[in-house]
Amino acid sequence: MHEYDVVVIGGAFSGSAFGILLKRALPSARVLVVESRTEFDRKVGESTSDVAGCFLTKVLREHAHLHRHHLPKQGLRLWFTTPENQDLTRCAEMGSHFQVRLATFQIDRAVLDEHLLETACTSGCELWRPARVKSADLPGAGANVLEIEHQGRLETVKAKWVIDASGKAAFLARKMGTLQNLDRHPTNSMWVRFANVRDLDSWEVVKDRPAWADAVRCPRQTATNHLSGRGWWCWIIPLKNGDVSAGLTWDPRLFTPPQGGSIPERLKQHLCAHPVGREMFENATPVDGDARAYSHLPYYSTKVMGDGWAIIGDAAGFMDPLYSQGLDYCSHTAYAVHTIVKTSLMGQCVKADIADYQERFLVSYMRWFEALYEGKYHYIGDADLMWAAFLLDLSTYFMGPVRLVYDHTDFEFNRLPYHGPAGAFFASFMKFYNGRLRVIGDKRWAAGTYGKNNLDRLLTLKQGFAPNTKMVSVLFQGIRVWLRAEWGALFLPSPSAAAAPATARPVPAAE
């Protein structure tokens, strides 16, 4: 019988971050990390947003590693087109005008996960690898028993706390029967890493397009570039070694991707149907064995913490990759749970903390989903409506979650987003305008005016995004764009039940 204070199932981002934080806060804690893979693969999650950037740099203090082994990210950049357009320079472009202000990164998850696991071990965690948890009996703190297959033997381990950081495998949630699909948002995704992708800032691209090249003052290539159409969007993320991660996420109620062939063939066909994608991927080649697909992306566990156990990171839930906020939730959950476990190991009662965290997680998850993602794929391909959402979504993000974690790091990482009266108010406001933009998108689709301004527009923000109250001006700019769209929608007929879904008319591969 082996005995530990904490056993962490999974040694990638969330599990290693938890181990690092707990050992720094309580060096005497006996922590075992159980990792099933001999080496990490390159998973989705290559792009960090600003909350995760704060966690990596200000909490974990990984500035040096990030700058040496990963790429600084130049924000989010979206591209829109129409079916007949073949000209890259005519695509509506949306994003920042100047370089970003806060540290965010395009990360190779295999490299980052390996580094964080090594750091956890250096901090004093013990590692069993490869090892797999075969069974778990969780009667309560101090009495939990795991059976772990390690080095050809079945070991019995007793632990005060068991932390599930197993990612999408969701070991404990599946064992307890608490894993739920979010059926209101049944998105699918497929992605590939490509080599020989053309750089948007290269001489080959800009030599005949000087006006287009000089339209912004920041690199385009190192942004997270998104191609957008009704019911779908593609990400394009450069990695440090020269590969480019590209993926397609879609709502099958609104869009069907190219059929037939391998995942790389289908994805490349779709990318090259868009002028920006064609410029970048026409001569690209897929990296062997580096293609994946997931159906029904969003899920969550209805229980994430109990007496002597907790679920963190992707094992607790996932929503949507659009705004690259998956690692935001990993950061929040790892930090909040490490604080409760630390308090418990110091001999204090945490019963109320467990109940509070359980409630906060479910409230935060649903508020975040309804505020940002529910119905968004109905209007994601219309530049007018996404410009309103871009300004509103990002200004509220920077005034709220980003500002708070930078100003009150310990308190805010212990709290999940959209907590308290202020969080509830902003979540309701965001849910309202997001719902209205969806209605306008459906009206435009039914009337044949969807994407009417998707060409010959440069929609960039020159003042940039910063975590302060100056974002109020961006918020009001977004409200003005939204209200103009509302005014135009007054003169459109309401879509009938038959006309609203995309299945009522063919959807081109790139809209």
Short mmCIF file of C-alpha atoms in Angstrom, two decimals:
data_model
loop_
_atom_site.label_atom_id
_atom_site.label_comp_id
_atom_site.label_asym_id
_atom_site.label_seq_id
_atom_site.Cartn_x
_atom_site.Cartn_y
_atom_site.Cartn_z
CA MET A 1 0.00 0.00 0.00
CA HIS A 2 1.44 3.35 -1.11
CA GLU A 3 0.15 6.45 0.68
CA TYR A 4 0.02 10.02 -0.65
CA ASP A 5 -1.69 13.22 0.29
CA VAL A 6 -2.79 13.77 -3.33
CA VAL A 7 -2.91 11.60 -6.43
CA VAL A 8 -3.29 13.54 -9.69
CA ILE A 9 -4.65 11.56 -12.64
CA GLY A 10 -3.09 13.13 -15.75
CA GLY A 11 0.14 15.06 -16.09
CA ALA A 12 -0.63 17.51 -18.90
CA PHE A 13 -1.40 21.22 -18.46
CA SER A 14 -4.04 21.05 -15.71
CA GLY A 15 -2.54 18.21 -13.69
CA SER A 16 1.00 19.58 -13.77
CA ALA A 17 -0.16 23.14 -13.01
CA PHE A 18 -2.11 21.83 -10.01
CA GLY A 19 0.93 19.89 -8.77
CA ILE A 20 3.23 22.89 -9.17
CA LEU A 21 0.85 25.21 -7.30
CA LEU A 22 0.24 22.78 -4.44
CA LYS A 23 3.93 21.99 -3.92
CA ARG A 24 4.82 25.69 -3.95
CA ALA A 25 2.10 26.42 -1.40
CA LEU A 26 2.67 23.29 0.72
CA PRO A 27 6.13 21.80 0.09
CA SER A 28 5.55 18.96 2.57
CA ALA A 29 2.58 17.57 0.61
CA ARG A 30 3.13 14.11 -0.89
CA VAL A 31 1.88 14.37 -4.47
CA LEU A 32 1.81 11.56 -7.04
CA VAL A 33 1.15 12.33 -10.70
CA VAL A 34 -0.10 9.38 -12.77
CA GLU A 35 0.40 9.85 -16.52
CA SER A 36 -0.67 7.18 -19.00
CA ARG A 37 1.35 8.35 -22.02
CA THR A 38 5.07 7.92 -22.48
CA GLU A 39 5.08 11.19 -24.40
CA PHE A 40 2.51 13.91 -24.99
CA ASP A 41 0.94 14.52 -28.37
CA ARG A 42 0.07 17.82 -29.99
CA LYS A 43 -3.47 18.41 -28.92
CA VAL A 44 -5.90 21.24 -29.60
CA GLY A 45 -5.27 24.22 -27.35
CA GLU A 46 -2.36 25.76 -29.24
CA SER A 47 -3.55 29.32 -28.74
CA THR A 48 -3.80 31.05 -25.36
CA SER A 49 -6.12 33.93 -24.63
CA ASP A 50 -5.30 36.62 -22.10
CA VAL A 51 -6.52 34.95 -18.90
CA ALA A 52 -4.45 31.84 -19.62
CA GLY A 53 -1.58 34.12 -20.63
CA CYS A 54 -1.76 35.74 -17.19
CA PHE A 55 -1.80 32.33 -15.51
CA LEU A 56 1.23 31.11 -17.43
CA THR A 57 3.30 34.26 -16.94
CA LYS A 58 2.15 35.85 -13.67
CA VAL A 59 1.17 32.71 -11.71
CA LEU A 60 3.37 29.90 -13.05
CA ARG A 61 6.11 32.37 -14.09
CA GLU A 62 6.93 30.60 -17.34
CA HIS A 63 8.02 33.67 -19.32
CA ALA A 64 11.40 32.23 -20.34
CA HIS A 65 10.05 28.90 -21.57
CA LEU A 66 7.22 30.52 -23.51
CA HIS A 67 9.46 33.00 -25.29
CA ARG A 68 12.13 30.41 -26.11
CA HIS A 69 9.92 27.57 -27.32
CA HIS A 70 6.66 29.12 -28.51
CA LEU A 71 5.47 32.08 -30.59
CA PRO A 72 4.08 35.37 -29.27
CA LYS A 73 0.49 35.66 -30.47
CA GLN A 74 -0.76 38.78 -32.26
CA GLY A 75 -4.40 38.57 -31.24
CA LEU A 76 -7.38 37.28 -33.18
CA ARG A 77 -7.91 38.04 -36.88
CA LEU A 78 -11.04 37.05 -38.81
CA TRP A 79 -11.58 36.86 -42.57
CA PHE A 80 -14.88 36.93 -44.47
CA THR A 81 -15.74 36.44 -48.13
CA THR A 82 -18.57 35.65 -50.55
CA PRO A 83 -18.94 32.57 -52.80
CA GLU A 84 -17.98 34.40 -55.99
CA ASN A 85 -14.92 36.22 -54.61
CA GLN A 86 -11.47 34.87 -55.53
CA ASP A 87 -9.37 37.89 -54.46
CA LEU A 88 -7.54 37.77 -51.13
CA THR A 89 -7.40 41.56 -50.85
CA ARG A 90 -11.19 41.92 -51.16
CA CYS A 91 -11.95 39.73 -48.13
CA ALA A 92 -13.29 41.65 -45.16
CA GLU A 93 -10.60 41.63 -42.46
CA MET A 94 -11.19 42.06 -38.74
CA GLY A 95 -8.64 42.35 -35.94
CA SER A 96 -6.06 44.58 -34.28
CA HIS A 97 -4.27 47.39 -36.08
CA PHE A 98 -1.20 47.41 -33.82
CA GLN A 99 0.61 44.74 -31.83
CA VAL A 100 -1.12 43.30 -28.77
CA ARG A 101 -0.40 44.64 -25.29
CA LEU A 102 -0.52 41.53 -23.12
CA ALA A 103 1.49 38.32 -23.28
CA THR A 104 -0.33 35.57 -25.18
CA PHE A 105 1.20 32.74 -27.16
CA GLN A 106 0.80 30.22 -29.96
CA ILE A 107 1.91 27.12 -28.11
CA ASP A 108 2.94 23.62 -29.01
CA ARG A 109 0.99 21.70 -26.37
CA ALA A 110 3.28 18.67 -26.50
CA VAL A 111 6.26 20.88 -25.64
CA LEU A 112 4.43 22.93 -23.00
CA ASP A 113 2.86 19.91 -21.30
CA GLU A 114 6.20 18.13 -21.12
CA HIS A 115 7.86 21.20 -19.64
CA LEU A 116 5.17 21.70 -17.00
CA LEU A 117 5.30 18.02 -16.00
CA GLU A 118 9.08 18.29 -15.63
CA THR A 119 8.59 21.43 -13.52
CA ALA A 120 6.07 19.61 -11.32
CA CYS A 121 8.63 16.85 -10.72
CA THR A 122 11.34 19.40 -9.98
CA SER A 123 8.95 21.00 -7.50
CA GLY A 124 8.73 17.71 -5.62
CA CYS A 125 5.89 15.73 -7.22
CA GLU A 126 6.46 12.02 -7.80
CA LEU A 127 5.70 10.72 -11.29
CA TRP A 128 4.51 7.29 -12.39
CA ARG A 129 4.75 7.05 -16.18
CA PRO A 130 3.43 5.25 -18.09
CA ALA A 131 0.79 4.24 -15.57
CA ARG A 132 -2.95 3.87 -15.71
CA VAL A 133 -5.61 4.07 -13.02
CA LYS A 134 -7.66 0.88 -13.22
CA SER A 135 -10.13 1.53 -10.40
CA ALA A 136 -10.95 4.19 -7.84
CA ASP A 137 -12.85 3.85 -4.58
CA LEU A 138 -13.63 7.32 -3.18
CA PRO A 139 -15.28 7.04 0.25
CA GLY A 140 -13.87 10.41 1.36
CA ALA A 141 -10.77 12.45 2.19
CA GLY A 142 -8.09 10.26 3.74
CA ALA A 143 -9.72 6.97 2.73
CA ASN A 144 -9.58 6.99 -1.07
CA VAL A 145 -8.03 3.90 -2.66
CA LEU A 146 -6.79 3.60 -6.25
CA GLU A 147 -5.51 0.60 -8.17
CA ILE A 148 -2.84 1.72 -10.62
CA GLU A 149 -1.10 -0.35 -13.28
CA HIS A 150 2.55 0.70 -13.23
CA GLN A 151 5.65 -1.07 -14.61
CA GLY A 152 3.72 -4.31 -15.16
CA ARG A 153 2.34 -4.43 -11.62
CA LEU A 154 -1.00 -3.49 -10.11
CA GLU A 155 -0.22 -1.12 -7.25
CA THR A 156 -2.64 -0.10 -4.49
CA VAL A 157 -2.50 3.57 -3.53
CA LYS A 158 -4.25 5.31 -0.66
CA ALA A 159 -4.78 9.06 -0.99
CA LYS A 160 -6.36 11.84 1.01
CA TRP A 161 -7.33 13.58 -2.24
CA VAL A 162 -7.76 12.38 -5.83
CA ILE A 163 -7.62 15.02 -8.59
CA ASP A 164 -8.85 14.08 -12.05
CA ALA A 165 -6.94 16.01 -14.71
CA SER A 166 -7.36 13.33 -17.39
CA GLY A 167 -8.65 15.71 -20.05
CA LYS A 168 -11.34 14.53 -22.45
CA ALA A 169 -10.97 11.01 -21.06
CA ALA A 170 -12.84 12.41 -18.02
CA PHE A 171 -12.03 9.39 -15.86
CA LEU A 172 -14.00 10.28 -12.74
CA ALA A 173 -16.99 11.86 -14.51
CA ARG A 174 -17.44 8.73 -16.62
CA LYS A 175 -16.99 6.50 -13.58
CA MET A 176 -19.62 8.47 -11.61
CA GLY A 177 -21.98 8.88 -14.56
CA THR A 178 -21.94 12.69 -14.31
CA LEU A 179 -20.62 13.49 -17.81
CA GLN A 180 -23.19 15.32 -19.94
CA ASN A 181 -23.15 16.48 -23.55
CA LEU A 182 -24.22 20.06 -24.08
CA ASP A 183 -26.90 19.23 -26.64
CA ARG A 184 -27.78 22.87 -27.26
CA HIS A 185 -24.44 23.30 -29.04
CA PRO A 186 -23.62 20.09 -31.01
CA THR A 187 -20.47 21.30 -32.78
CA ASN A 188 -17.91 19.01 -34.44
CA SER A 189 -14.28 19.61 -35.31
CA MET A 190 -11.42 18.20 -37.36
CA TRP A 191 -7.87 19.48 -37.56
CA VAL A 192 -4.48 18.80 -39.13
CA ARG A 193 -0.95 20.15 -38.83
CA PHE A 194 0.44 21.27 -42.17
CA ALA A 195 3.94 21.95 -43.43
CA ASN A 196 4.91 24.29 -46.30
CA VAL A 197 2.18 26.81 -45.47
CA ARG A 198 2.70 30.22 -47.08
CA ASP A 199 3.30 33.10 -44.66
CA LEU A 200 0.78 35.96 -44.99
CA ASP A 201 3.58 38.44 -44.27
CA SER A 202 6.04 36.95 -46.77
CA TRP A 203 7.38 38.67 -49.86
CA GLU A 204 5.61 36.16 -52.11
CA VAL A 205 2.23 37.22 -50.70
CA VAL A 206 2.71 40.98 -50.34
CA LYS A 207 4.88 41.86 -53.37
CA ASP A 208 1.89 42.52 -55.64
CA ARG A 209 -0.35 43.78 -52.85
CA PRO A 210 1.47 46.75 -51.23
CA ALA A 211 -1.68 48.61 -50.15
CA TRP A 212 -3.12 45.49 -48.54
CA ALA A 213 0.20 44.70 -46.84
CA ASP A 214 0.46 48.19 -45.33
CA ALA A 215 -3.14 48.33 -44.11
CA VAL A 216 -2.18 47.10 -40.60
CA ARG A 217 0.84 47.70 -38.37
CA CYS A 218 1.19 44.23 -36.90
CA PRO A 219 2.07 40.80 -38.29
CA ARG A 220 -0.87 38.88 -39.68
CA GLN A 221 0.79 35.46 -39.74
CA THR A 222 1.34 35.14 -35.97
CA ALA A 223 -2.26 36.04 -35.13
CA THR A 224 -4.82 33.30 -34.65
CA ASN A 225 -6.38 33.68 -38.10
CA HIS A 226 -9.98 32.58 -38.51
CA LEU A 227 -11.87 31.98 -41.75
CA SER A 228 -15.61 32.35 -41.22
CA GLY A 229 -18.84 31.26 -42.89
CA ARG A 230 -22.37 30.53 -41.78
CA GLY A 231 -22.33 27.58 -39.42
CA TRP A 232 -18.53 27.14 -39.48
CA TRP A 233 -15.14 28.69 -38.88
CA CYS A 234 -11.52 27.61 -39.38
CA TRP A 235 -8.53 28.34 -37.18
CA ILE A 236 -5.01 28.82 -38.53
CA ILE A 237 -2.29 28.81 -35.85
CA PRO A 238 1.47 28.90 -36.55
CA LEU A 239 3.82 26.87 -34.36
CA LYS A 240 7.44 27.49 -33.44
CA ASN A 241 8.85 24.63 -35.55
CA GLY A 242 7.26 26.00 -38.74
CA ASP A 243 4.19 23.75 -38.81
CA VAL A 244 0.74 25.32 -38.91
CA SER A 245 -2.26 23.96 -37.04
CA ALA A 246 -5.46 24.27 -39.05
CA GLY A 247 -8.90 23.11 -38.05
CA LEU A 248 -12.56 23.37 -38.97
CA THR A 249 -15.33 23.61 -36.37
CA TRP A 250 -18.94 23.50 -37.52
CA ASP A 251 -22.53 23.15 -36.39
CA PRO A 252 -23.99 20.19 -38.33
CA ARG A 253 -27.45 21.78 -38.15
CA LEU A 254 -26.17 24.60 -40.35
CA PHE A 255 -23.26 23.31 -42.40
CA THR A 256 -21.80 20.13 -43.89
CA PRO A 257 -18.04 20.04 -44.67
CA PRO A 258 -16.60 18.40 -47.78
CA GLN A 259 -17.28 14.67 -47.83
CA GLY A 260 -15.09 11.79 -48.97
CA GLY A 261 -11.35 11.34 -48.64
CA SER A 262 -9.10 11.59 -45.61
CA ILE A 263 -9.34 14.29 -42.95
CA PRO A 264 -6.35 16.21 -44.41
CA GLU A 265 -7.87 16.05 -47.91
CA ARG A 266 -11.29 17.23 -46.74
CA LEU A 267 -9.87 20.03 -44.61
CA LYS A 268 -7.50 21.27 -47.31
CA GLN A 269 -10.35 21.29 -49.83
CA HIS A 270 -12.39 23.45 -47.50
CA LEU A 271 -9.50 25.82 -46.67
CA CYS A 272 -8.67 26.34 -50.33
CA ALA A 273 -12.26 27.33 -51.12
CA HIS A 274 -11.58 30.57 -49.21
CA PRO A 275 -9.20 33.13 -50.83
CA VAL A 276 -7.09 33.51 -47.67
CA GLY A 277 -6.96 29.76 -47.13
CA ARG A 278 -6.06 29.12 -50.76
CA GLU A 279 -3.18 31.63 -50.59
CA MET A 280 -1.78 29.90 -47.51
CA PHE A 281 -2.54 26.19 -48.09
CA GLU A 282 -2.47 25.68 -51.86
CA ASN A 283 0.94 23.97 -51.68
CA ALA A 284 0.75 22.81 -48.06
CA THR A 285 1.32 19.19 -47.12
CA PRO A 286 -0.16 17.47 -44.04
CA VAL A 287 2.16 16.24 -41.30
CA ASP A 288 2.00 12.44 -41.23
CA GLY A 289 -0.16 11.01 -38.46
CA ASP A 290 -1.18 14.44 -37.18
CA ALA A 291 -4.89 14.59 -38.03
CA ARG A 292 -7.77 14.37 -35.57
CA ALA A 293 -11.55 14.68 -35.45
CA TYR A 294 -14.07 15.08 -32.64
CA SER A 295 -17.83 14.95 -32.71
CA HIS A 296 -19.96 16.91 -30.26
CA LEU A 297 -17.27 19.08 -28.69
CA PRO A 298 -19.06 20.64 -25.68
CA TYR A 299 -19.61 18.63 -22.49
CA TYR A 300 -19.45 19.07 -18.74
CA SER A 301 -19.62 17.11 -15.50
CA THR A 302 -22.63 17.81 -13.30
CA LYS A 303 -20.41 17.18 -10.27
CA VAL A 304 -16.83 18.44 -10.13
CA MET A 305 -15.90 18.21 -6.44
CA GLY A 306 -16.73 16.15 -3.38
CA ASP A 307 -15.19 14.92 -0.16
CA GLY A 308 -11.62 14.02 -1.09
CA TRP A 309 -11.88 14.32 -4.87
CA ALA A 310 -12.09 16.99 -7.58
CA ILE A 311 -12.18 17.26 -11.38
CA ILE A 312 -10.21 20.02 -13.12
CA GLY A 313 -9.42 21.25 -16.62
CA ASP A 314 -10.91 19.54 -19.66
CA ALA A 315 -11.95 16.60 -17.47
CA ALA A 316 -14.54 18.94 -15.89
CA GLY A 317 -15.87 20.36 -19.14
CA PHE A 318 -15.26 22.03 -22.48
CA MET A 319 -17.30 24.56 -24.43
CA ASP A 320 -16.02 25.86 -27.75
CA PRO A 321 -12.57 26.66 -29.21
CA LEU A 322 -13.65 29.87 -30.99
CA TYR A 323 -12.04 32.34 -28.56
CA SER A 324 -9.26 29.98 -27.39
CA GLN A 325 -10.55 30.02 -23.82
CA GLY A 326 -10.14 26.33 -23.01
CA LEU A 327 -6.95 27.01 -21.06
CA ASP A 328 -8.72 29.85 -19.22
CA TYR A 329 -10.95 27.27 -17.58
CA CYS A 330 -8.04 24.91 -17.00
CA SER A 331 -6.22 27.73 -15.21
CA HIS A 332 -9.18 28.73 -13.05
CA THR A 333 -10.08 25.18 -12.02
CA ALA A 334 -6.49 24.13 -11.25
CA TYR A 335 -5.94 27.24 -9.12
CA ALA A 336 -9.25 27.14 -7.26
CA VAL A 337 -9.02 23.44 -6.45
CA HIS A 338 -5.40 23.65 -5.29
CA THR A 339 -6.45 26.30 -2.76
CA ILE A 340 -9.20 24.09 -1.31
CA VAL A 341 -6.94 21.02 -1.19
CA LYS A 342 -4.18 23.03 0.49
CA THR A 343 -6.63 24.23 3.14
CA SER A 344 -7.81 20.67 3.72
CA LEU A 345 -4.29 19.29 4.06
CA MET A 346 -3.59 21.99 6.64
CA GLY A 347 -6.31 20.46 8.80
CA GLN A 348 -9.17 22.89 8.18
CA CYS A 349 -12.73 21.96 7.27
CA VAL A 350 -13.49 22.57 3.58
CA LYS A 351 -17.04 21.22 3.39
CA ALA A 352 -18.49 24.69 2.67
CA ASP A 353 -15.71 25.42 0.15
CA ILE A 354 -16.49 22.22 -1.75
CA ALA A 355 -20.20 23.01 -1.96
CA ASP A 356 -19.47 26.60 -3.01
CA TYR A 357 -17.03 25.52 -5.74
CA GLN A 358 -19.46 22.92 -7.07
CA GLU A 359 -22.19 25.54 -7.44
CA ARG A 360 -19.88 28.18 -8.90
CA PHE A 361 -18.56 25.84 -11.58
CA LEU A 362 -21.97 24.96 -12.99
CA VAL A 363 -23.21 28.57 -12.86
CA SER A 364 -20.03 29.85 -14.51
CA TYR A 365 -20.07 27.20 -17.24
CA MET A 366 -23.67 27.92 -18.26
CA ARG A 367 -23.32 31.70 -18.05
CA TRP A 368 -20.18 31.63 -20.17
CA PHE A 369 -21.77 29.38 -22.78
CA GLU A 370 -24.99 31.39 -23.06
CA ALA A 371 -23.11 34.70 -23.09
CA LEU A 372 -20.67 33.84 -25.87
CA TYR A 373 -21.47 30.72 -27.86
CA GLU A 374 -25.14 29.76 -27.94
CA GLY A 375 -26.43 30.52 -31.42
CA LYS A 376 -23.22 32.24 -32.55
CA TYR A 377 -22.75 29.94 -35.54
CA HIS A 378 -25.94 31.42 -37.03
CA TYR A 379 -24.17 34.74 -37.64
CA ILE A 380 -20.46 33.90 -37.50
CA GLY A 381 -20.09 34.27 -41.29
CA ASP A 382 -21.56 37.79 -41.51
CA ALA A 383 -18.90 40.51 -41.15
CA ASP A 384 -21.36 43.17 -39.92
CA LEU A 385 -22.72 41.02 -37.11
CA MET A 386 -19.36 39.55 -36.13
CA TRP A 387 -17.85 43.04 -35.96
CA ALA A 388 -20.47 43.90 -33.35
CA ALA A 389 -19.76 40.65 -31.49
CA PHE A 390 -15.98 41.14 -31.78
CA LEU A 391 -16.16 44.56 -30.14
CA LEU A 392 -18.70 43.57 -27.50
CA ASP A 393 -17.27 40.16 -26.61
CA LEU A 394 -13.67 41.33 -26.32
CA SER A 395 -14.37 44.60 -24.51
CA THR A 396 -16.40 42.80 -21.83
CA TYR A 397 -13.69 40.11 -21.63
CA PHE A 398 -10.94 42.65 -21.06
CA MET A 399 -12.94 44.83 -18.66
CA GLY A 400 -14.03 41.75 -16.71
CA PRO A 401 -12.05 38.48 -16.57
CA VAL A 402 -8.73 39.82 -17.92
CA ARG A 403 -8.63 42.97 -15.78
CA LEU A 404 -9.64 41.05 -12.67
CA VAL A 405 -7.01 38.30 -12.90
CA TYR A 406 -4.26 40.86 -13.46
CA ASP A 407 -5.42 43.19 -10.64
CA HIS A 408 -6.50 40.57 -8.08
CA THR A 409 -4.68 37.44 -9.18
CA ASP A 410 -5.13 35.15 -6.17
CA PHE A 411 -8.75 36.08 -5.50
CA GLU A 412 -9.91 35.95 -9.11
CA PHE A 413 -8.25 32.68 -10.10
CA ASN A 414 -9.97 31.21 -7.05
CA ARG A 415 -13.28 32.46 -8.42
CA LEU A 416 -14.64 31.30 -11.74
CA PRO A 417 -15.74 33.83 -14.42
CA TYR A 418 -19.15 35.52 -14.20
CA HIS A 419 -19.49 35.08 -10.45
CA GLY A 420 -21.33 37.51 -8.20
CA PRO A 421 -23.91 40.20 -9.07
CA ALA A 422 -21.62 42.02 -11.54
CA GLY A 423 -20.78 38.77 -13.32
CA ALA A 424 -24.46 37.85 -13.52
CA PHE A 425 -25.31 41.27 -14.97
CA PHE A 426 -22.67 41.13 -17.71
CA ALA A 427 -23.52 37.51 -18.51
CA SER A 428 -27.18 38.51 -18.98
CA PHE A 429 -26.24 41.49 -21.13
CA MET A 430 -23.99 39.35 -23.32
CA LYS A 431 -26.61 36.63 -23.61
CA PHE A 432 -29.12 39.24 -24.76
CA TYR A 433 -27.04 40.85 -27.51
CA ASN A 434 -25.73 37.47 -28.67
CA GLY A 435 -29.32 36.25 -29.00
CA ARG A 436 -30.32 39.36 -30.91
CA LEU A 437 -27.40 38.98 -33.33
CA ARG A 438 -28.50 35.42 -33.96
CA VAL A 439 -32.03 36.60 -34.81
CA ILE A 440 -30.65 39.22 -37.20
CA GLY A 441 -28.40 36.60 -38.80
CA ASP A 442 -31.36 34.31 -39.42
CA LYS A 443 -33.35 37.19 -40.89
CA ARG A 444 -30.52 38.08 -43.26
CA TRP A 445 -30.09 34.45 -44.28
CA ALA A 446 -33.76 34.04 -45.09
CA ALA A 447 -33.81 37.35 -47.00
CA GLY A 448 -30.66 36.53 -49.00
CA THR A 449 -28.66 39.44 -47.53
CA TYR A 450 -26.42 37.40 -45.23
CA GLY A 451 -22.79 38.50 -45.65
CA LYS A 452 -23.77 41.45 -47.84
CA ASN A 453 -20.76 43.45 -46.55
CA ASN A 454 -18.20 40.65 -46.51
CA LEU A 455 -15.97 42.30 -49.13
CA ASP A 456 -13.75 45.40 -49.31
CA ARG A 457 -13.78 46.21 -45.60
CA LEU A 458 -10.97 46.66 -43.09
CA LEU A 459 -12.38 46.42 -39.57
CA THR A 460 -9.46 47.00 -37.22
CA LEU A 461 -9.24 48.53 -33.76
CA LYS A 462 -6.41 51.04 -33.49
CA GLN A 463 -6.57 51.64 -29.75
CA GLY A 464 -6.10 47.94 -29.01
CA PHE A 465 -7.45 45.88 -26.15
CA ALA A 466 -6.24 46.55 -22.62
CA PRO A 467 -7.45 45.30 -19.22
CA ASN A 468 -8.91 48.58 -17.96
CA THR A 469 -12.05 50.70 -18.00
CA LYS A 470 -10.93 52.47 -21.20
CA MET A 471 -12.55 49.51 -22.91
CA VAL A 472 -15.89 51.23 -22.24
CA SER A 473 -15.40 53.20 -25.46
CA VAL A 474 -14.95 49.93 -27.40
CA LEU A 475 -18.05 48.55 -25.69
CA PHE A 476 -20.13 51.52 -26.83
CA GLN A 477 -18.67 51.24 -30.34
CA GLY A 478 -19.87 47.65 -30.39
CA ILE A 479 -23.31 48.68 -29.15
CA ARG A 480 -23.58 51.25 -31.98
CA VAL A 481 -22.66 48.62 -34.60
CA TRP A 482 -25.22 46.25 -33.08
CA LEU A 483 -27.98 48.87 -33.05
CA ARG A 484 -27.32 49.73 -36.71
CA ALA A 485 -27.80 46.05 -37.52
CA GLU A 486 -31.03 46.06 -35.48
CA TRP A 487 -32.30 49.05 -37.47
CA GLY A 488 -31.63 47.31 -40.77
CA ALA A 489 -33.31 44.13 -39.53
CA LEU A 490 -36.54 46.02 -38.82
CA PHE A 491 -37.21 46.06 -42.55
CA LEU A 492 -36.57 42.34 -43.06
CA PRO A 493 -39.34 39.79 -42.71
CA SER A 494 -39.07 37.31 -39.87
CA PRO A 495 -37.76 33.98 -41.16
CA SER A 496 -40.28 31.16 -41.22
CA ALA A 497 -39.58 27.95 -39.42
CA ALA A 498 -38.69 26.34 -42.72
CA ALA A 499 -36.49 29.13 -44.03
CA ALA A 500 -34.29 29.70 -40.98
CA PRO A 501 -32.17 26.50 -41.05
CA ALA A 502 -29.41 26.32 -43.63
CA THR A 503 -30.81 22.99 -44.83
CA ALA A 504 -33.53 24.97 -46.63
CA ARG A 505 -30.94 26.02 -49.21
CA PRO A 506 -27.49 24.72 -50.22
CA VAL A 507 -24.50 25.91 -48.18
CA PRO A 508 -21.31 26.46 -50.22
CA ALA A 509 -18.07 25.00 -48.88
CA ALA A 510 -16.79 28.54 -48.24
CA GLU A 511 -19.39 31.21 -47.88
#
